[in-house]
């Protein structure tokens, strides 16, 4: 989500079927100008309902996933 002055301008990219084993680059359809003070909100969801124990995630894992822009 791309925000300016607290107002959502648009969704930049959405991938509800992301496969961690198939990491790919997505070309933007148009150039987006990001100005000082603008914000980009990134959200990740993990499906862990099939697990009975705690799911541990390393800092490296987060850095790798959130290295998107």
Short mmCIF file of C-alpha atoms in Angstrom, two decimals:
data_model
loop_
_atom_site.label_atom_id
_atom_site.label_comp_id
_atom_site.label_asym_id
_atom_site.label_seq_id
_atom_site.Cartn_x
_atom_site.Cartn_y
_atom_site.Cartn_z
CA UNK A 1 0.00 0.00 0.00
CA UNK A 2 1.35 3.41 -0.97
CA UNK A 3 0.53 6.25 1.44
CA UNK A 4 1.07 10.00 1.23
CA UNK A 5 0.13 12.29 4.12
CA UNK A 6 -1.68 9.36 5.75
CA UNK A 7 -3.92 8.84 2.71
CA UNK A 8 -3.82 5.59 0.74
CA UNK A 9 -3.02 6.40 -2.87
CA UNK A 10 -2.97 2.89 -4.29
CA UNK A 11 -1.96 -0.73 -3.85
CA UNK A 12 1.41 -1.14 -5.56
CA UNK A 13 1.50 -4.93 -5.71
CA UNK A 14 -0.53 -7.80 -4.29
CA UNK A 15 0.33 -11.49 -4.42
CA UNK A 16 -1.98 -13.82 -2.52
CA UNK A 17 -0.27 -16.94 -3.87
CA UNK A 18 3.38 -16.12 -3.14
CA UNK A 19 5.66 -19.15 -3.12
CA UNK A 20 8.81 -18.72 -1.01
CA UNK A 21 10.58 -21.32 -3.19
CA UNK A 22 9.81 -19.38 -6.37
CA UNK A 23 10.99 -15.85 -5.71
CA UNK A 24 10.57 -13.63 -8.73
CA UNK A 25 10.88 -9.99 -9.67
CA UNK A 26 7.78 -8.12 -10.76
CA UNK A 27 8.06 -5.28 -13.24
CA UNK A 28 5.84 -2.33 -12.45
CA UNK A 29 3.27 -1.41 -15.12
CA UNK A 30 4.00 2.26 -14.55
CA UNK A 31 6.62 4.35 -12.78
CA UNK A 32 5.65 5.43 -9.26
CA UNK A 33 7.25 8.53 -7.79
CA UNK A 34 7.98 8.13 -4.10
CA UNK A 35 8.63 11.44 -2.34
CA UNK A 36 10.31 12.13 1.02
CA UNK A 37 7.76 11.43 3.75
CA UNK A 38 5.78 8.91 1.68
CA UNK A 39 5.14 5.52 3.24
CA UNK A 40 4.99 1.98 1.86
CA UNK A 41 3.08 -0.53 3.95
CA UNK A 42 4.05 -4.19 3.45
CA UNK A 43 1.99 -6.99 4.96
CA UNK A 44 2.89 -10.68 5.22
CA UNK A 45 0.58 -13.43 6.42
CA UNK A 46 1.71 -16.90 7.45
CA UNK A 47 -0.67 -19.87 7.39
CA UNK A 48 0.22 -21.95 10.45
CA UNK A 49 -3.12 -23.51 11.39
CA UNK A 50 -1.82 -26.96 10.44
CA UNK A 51 0.94 -26.80 13.09
CA UNK A 52 0.56 -27.86 16.68
CA UNK A 53 3.69 -26.14 17.99
CA UNK A 54 5.34 -22.74 17.88
CA UNK A 55 6.55 -21.45 14.52
CA UNK A 56 9.98 -19.84 14.83
CA UNK A 57 11.15 -17.31 12.25
CA UNK A 58 14.64 -15.81 12.09
CA UNK A 59 15.54 -12.17 11.53
CA UNK A 60 17.18 -13.19 8.23
CA UNK A 61 13.84 -14.62 7.07
CA UNK A 62 12.07 -11.32 7.76
CA UNK A 63 14.80 -9.28 6.10
CA UNK A 64 14.62 -11.48 3.02
CA UNK A 65 10.84 -11.28 2.71
CA UNK A 66 10.57 -7.56 3.36
CA UNK A 67 13.34 -6.64 0.93
CA UNK A 68 10.78 -5.77 -1.69
CA UNK A 69 11.30 -2.11 -2.56
#
